PDB file of C-alpha atoms in Angstrom:
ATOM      1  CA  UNK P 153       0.000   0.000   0.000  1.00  0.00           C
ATOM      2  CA  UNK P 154       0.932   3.141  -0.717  1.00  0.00           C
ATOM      3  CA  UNK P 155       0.492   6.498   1.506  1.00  0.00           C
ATOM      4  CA  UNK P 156       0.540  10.151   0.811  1.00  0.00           C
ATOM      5  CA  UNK P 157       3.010  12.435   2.609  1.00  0.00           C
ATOM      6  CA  UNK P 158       0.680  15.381   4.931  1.00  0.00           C
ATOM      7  CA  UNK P 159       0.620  18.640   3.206  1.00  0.00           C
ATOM      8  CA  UNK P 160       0.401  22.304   4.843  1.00  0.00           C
ATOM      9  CA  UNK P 161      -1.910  22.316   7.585  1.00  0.00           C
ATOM     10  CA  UNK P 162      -3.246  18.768   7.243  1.00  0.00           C
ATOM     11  CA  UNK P 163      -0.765  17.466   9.159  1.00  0.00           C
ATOM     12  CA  UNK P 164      -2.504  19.159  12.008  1.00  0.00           C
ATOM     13  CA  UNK P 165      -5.966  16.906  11.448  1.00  0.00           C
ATOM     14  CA  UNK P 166      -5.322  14.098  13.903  1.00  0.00           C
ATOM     15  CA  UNK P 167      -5.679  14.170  17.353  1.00  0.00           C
ATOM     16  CA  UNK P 168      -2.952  12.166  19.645  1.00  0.00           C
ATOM     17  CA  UNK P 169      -2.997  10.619  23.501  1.00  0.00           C
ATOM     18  CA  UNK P 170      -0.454  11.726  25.199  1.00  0.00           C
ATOM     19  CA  UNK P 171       2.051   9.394  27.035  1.00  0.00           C
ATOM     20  CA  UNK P 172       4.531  11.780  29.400  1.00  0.00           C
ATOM     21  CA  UNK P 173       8.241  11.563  28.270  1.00  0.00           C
ATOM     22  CA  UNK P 174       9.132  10.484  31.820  1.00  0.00           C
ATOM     23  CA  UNK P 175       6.876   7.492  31.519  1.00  0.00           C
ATOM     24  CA  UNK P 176       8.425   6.350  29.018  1.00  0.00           C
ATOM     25  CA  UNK P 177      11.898   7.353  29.648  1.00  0.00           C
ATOM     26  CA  UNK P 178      12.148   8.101  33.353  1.00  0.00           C
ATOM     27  CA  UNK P 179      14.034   5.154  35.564  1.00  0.00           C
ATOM     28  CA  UNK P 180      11.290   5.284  38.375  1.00  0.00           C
ATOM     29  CA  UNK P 181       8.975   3.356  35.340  1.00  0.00           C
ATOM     30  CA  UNK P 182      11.303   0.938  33.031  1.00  0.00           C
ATOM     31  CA  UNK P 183       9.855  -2.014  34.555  1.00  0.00           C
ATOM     32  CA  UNK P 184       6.581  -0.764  33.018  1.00  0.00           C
ATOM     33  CA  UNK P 185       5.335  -2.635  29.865  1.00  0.00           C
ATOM     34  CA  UNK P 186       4.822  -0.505  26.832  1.00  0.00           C
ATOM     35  CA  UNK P 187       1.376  -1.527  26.929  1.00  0.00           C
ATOM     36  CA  UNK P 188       1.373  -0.291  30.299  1.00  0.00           C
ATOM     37  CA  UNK P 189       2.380   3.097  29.290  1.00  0.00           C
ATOM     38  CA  UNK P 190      -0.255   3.476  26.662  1.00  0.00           C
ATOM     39  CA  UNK P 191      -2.784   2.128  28.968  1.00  0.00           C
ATOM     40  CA  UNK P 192      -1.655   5.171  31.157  1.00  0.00           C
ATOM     41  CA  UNK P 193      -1.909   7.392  28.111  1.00  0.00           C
ATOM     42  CA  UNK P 194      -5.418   6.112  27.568  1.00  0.00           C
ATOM     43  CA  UNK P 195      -6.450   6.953  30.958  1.00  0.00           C
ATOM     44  CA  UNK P 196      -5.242  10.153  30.956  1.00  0.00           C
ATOM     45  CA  UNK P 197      -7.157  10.884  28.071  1.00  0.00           C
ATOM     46  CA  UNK P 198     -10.573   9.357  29.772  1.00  0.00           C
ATOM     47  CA  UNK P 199      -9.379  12.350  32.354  1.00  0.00           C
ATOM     48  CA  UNK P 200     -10.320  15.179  30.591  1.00  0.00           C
ATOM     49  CA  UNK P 201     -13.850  13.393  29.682  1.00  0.00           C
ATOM     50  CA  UNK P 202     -13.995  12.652  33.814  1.00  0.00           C
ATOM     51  CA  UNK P 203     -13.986  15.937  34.149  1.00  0.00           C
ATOM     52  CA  UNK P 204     -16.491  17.229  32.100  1.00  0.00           C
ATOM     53  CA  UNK P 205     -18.621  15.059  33.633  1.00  0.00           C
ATOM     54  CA  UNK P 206     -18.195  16.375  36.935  1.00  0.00           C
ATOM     55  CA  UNK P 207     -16.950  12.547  38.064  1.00  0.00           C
ATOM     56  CA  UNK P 208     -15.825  13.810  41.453  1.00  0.00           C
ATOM     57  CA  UNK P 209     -15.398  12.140  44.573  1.00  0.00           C
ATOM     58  CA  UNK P 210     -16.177  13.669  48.019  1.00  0.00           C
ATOM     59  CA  UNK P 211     -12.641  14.304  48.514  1.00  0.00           C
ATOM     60  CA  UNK P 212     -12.608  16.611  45.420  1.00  0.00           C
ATOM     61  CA  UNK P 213     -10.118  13.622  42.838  1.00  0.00           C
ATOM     62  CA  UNK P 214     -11.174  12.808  39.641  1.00  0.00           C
ATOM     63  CA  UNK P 215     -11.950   9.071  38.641  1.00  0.00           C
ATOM     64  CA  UNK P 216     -12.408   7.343  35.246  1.00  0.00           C
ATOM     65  CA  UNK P 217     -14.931   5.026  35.047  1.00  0.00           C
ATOM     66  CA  UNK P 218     -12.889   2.470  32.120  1.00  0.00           C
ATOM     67  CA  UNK P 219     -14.561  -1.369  32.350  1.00  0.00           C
ATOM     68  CA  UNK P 220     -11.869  -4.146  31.400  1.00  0.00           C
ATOM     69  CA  UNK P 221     -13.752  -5.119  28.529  1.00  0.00           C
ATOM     70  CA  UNK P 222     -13.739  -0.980  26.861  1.00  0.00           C
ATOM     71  CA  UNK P 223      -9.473  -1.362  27.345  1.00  0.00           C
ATOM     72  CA  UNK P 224      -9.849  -4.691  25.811  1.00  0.00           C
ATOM     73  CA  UNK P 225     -11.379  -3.485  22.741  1.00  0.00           C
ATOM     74  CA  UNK P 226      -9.173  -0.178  22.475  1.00  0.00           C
ATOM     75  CA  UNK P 227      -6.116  -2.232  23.319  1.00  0.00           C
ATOM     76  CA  UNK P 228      -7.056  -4.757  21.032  1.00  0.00           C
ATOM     77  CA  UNK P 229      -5.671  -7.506  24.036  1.00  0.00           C
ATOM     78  CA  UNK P 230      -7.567 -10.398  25.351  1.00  0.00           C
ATOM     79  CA  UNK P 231      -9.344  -9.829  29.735  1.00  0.00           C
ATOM     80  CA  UNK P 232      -5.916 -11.340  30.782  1.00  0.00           C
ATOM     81  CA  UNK P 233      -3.831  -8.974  29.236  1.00  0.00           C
ATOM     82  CA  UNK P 234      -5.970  -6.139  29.924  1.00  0.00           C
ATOM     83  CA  UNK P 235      -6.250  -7.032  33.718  1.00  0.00           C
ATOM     84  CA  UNK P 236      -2.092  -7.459  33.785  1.00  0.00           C
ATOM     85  CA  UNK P 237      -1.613  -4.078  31.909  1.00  0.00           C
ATOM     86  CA  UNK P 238      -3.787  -2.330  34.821  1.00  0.00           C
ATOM     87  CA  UNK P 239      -2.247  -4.289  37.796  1.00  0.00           C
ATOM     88  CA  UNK P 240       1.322  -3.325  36.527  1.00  0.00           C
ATOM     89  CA  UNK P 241      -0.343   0.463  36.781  1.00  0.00           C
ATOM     90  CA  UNK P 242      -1.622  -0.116  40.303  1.00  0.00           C
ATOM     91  CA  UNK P 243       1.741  -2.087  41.440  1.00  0.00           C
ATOM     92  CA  UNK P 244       3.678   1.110  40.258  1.00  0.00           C
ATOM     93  CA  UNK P 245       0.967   3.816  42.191  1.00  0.00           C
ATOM     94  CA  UNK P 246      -0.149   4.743  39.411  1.00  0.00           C
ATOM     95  CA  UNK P 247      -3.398   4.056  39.165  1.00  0.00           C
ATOM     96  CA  UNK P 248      -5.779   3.188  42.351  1.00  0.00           C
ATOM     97  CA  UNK P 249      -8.879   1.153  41.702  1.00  0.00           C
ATOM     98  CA  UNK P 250     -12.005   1.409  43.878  1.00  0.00           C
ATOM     99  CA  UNK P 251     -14.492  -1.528  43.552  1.00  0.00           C
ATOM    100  CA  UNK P 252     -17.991  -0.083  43.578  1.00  0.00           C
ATOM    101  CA  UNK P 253     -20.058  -3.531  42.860  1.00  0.00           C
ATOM    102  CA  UNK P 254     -23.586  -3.900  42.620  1.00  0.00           C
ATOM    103  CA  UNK P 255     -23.172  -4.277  39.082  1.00  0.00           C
ATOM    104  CA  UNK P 256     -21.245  -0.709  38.670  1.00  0.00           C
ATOM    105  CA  UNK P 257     -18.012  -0.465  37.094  1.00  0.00           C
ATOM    106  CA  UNK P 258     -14.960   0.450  39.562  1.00  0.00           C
ATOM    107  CA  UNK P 259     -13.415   3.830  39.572  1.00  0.00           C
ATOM    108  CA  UNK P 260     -10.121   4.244  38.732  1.00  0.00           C
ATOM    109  CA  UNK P 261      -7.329   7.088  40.381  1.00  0.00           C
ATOM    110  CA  UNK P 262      -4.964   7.883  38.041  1.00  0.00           C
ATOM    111  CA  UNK P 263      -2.397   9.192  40.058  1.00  0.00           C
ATOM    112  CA  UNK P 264      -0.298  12.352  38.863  1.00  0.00           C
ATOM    113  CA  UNK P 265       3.452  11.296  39.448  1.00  0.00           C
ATOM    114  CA  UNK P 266       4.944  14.573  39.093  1.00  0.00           C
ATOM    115  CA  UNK P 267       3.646  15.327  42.743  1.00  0.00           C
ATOM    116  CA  UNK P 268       4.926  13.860  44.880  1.00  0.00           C
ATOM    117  CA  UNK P 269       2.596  13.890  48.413  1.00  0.00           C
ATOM    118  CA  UNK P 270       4.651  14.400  51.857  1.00  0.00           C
ATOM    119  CA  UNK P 271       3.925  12.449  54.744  1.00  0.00           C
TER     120      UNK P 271
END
């Protein structure tokens, strides 16, 4: 197959997730799968949505509301995978799940790593 090259301002038509450069780069995260990272990057994204919605907790933090089977299908990765790409997240402090139940689908934290919190 054969593609064009992007011309003038069409190269501007696309719109990106965004995975931080110390994510990917940053020694505090190598053990992180690259799946892991984009998982992050999806998240992230789901963020700004969060927000919109007003999907606030009573102690003022965001959460994203992303079921295992919606990061299967974007990830294109079987429940397994999915479930390991999250838990690698979590292990890290990345991300924080809540289990709601009653047939709801748990929050998730997505932690900012640039802050760090003081004891």
């Amino acid at each position: 197959m054969a593609f064009d090259y992007y011309y003038g301002i069409s190269s501007e038509q696309y719109s990106f997730y965004r995975i931080p450069k110390s994510l990917m780069f940053g020694d505090d995260f190598r053990e992180l799968s690259l799946q892991a990272k984009l998982l992050y990057g999806l998240l992230l994204d789901r963020m700004g949505m969060s927000s919109k919605r007003k999907w606030i907790d009573n102690e003022n933090r965001v959460y994203v509301e992303y079921p295992i089977s919606e990061i299967q299908d974007d990830m294109n990765v079987s429940k397994k995978k999915a479930i390991e790409y999250l838990k690698e997240l979590e292990a890290v402090g990345l991300v924080m799940k809540k289990v709601i139940g009653f047939g709801s689908p748990n929050r998730l934290y997505v932690k900012n790593y640039v802050v760090s919190q003081h004891a």
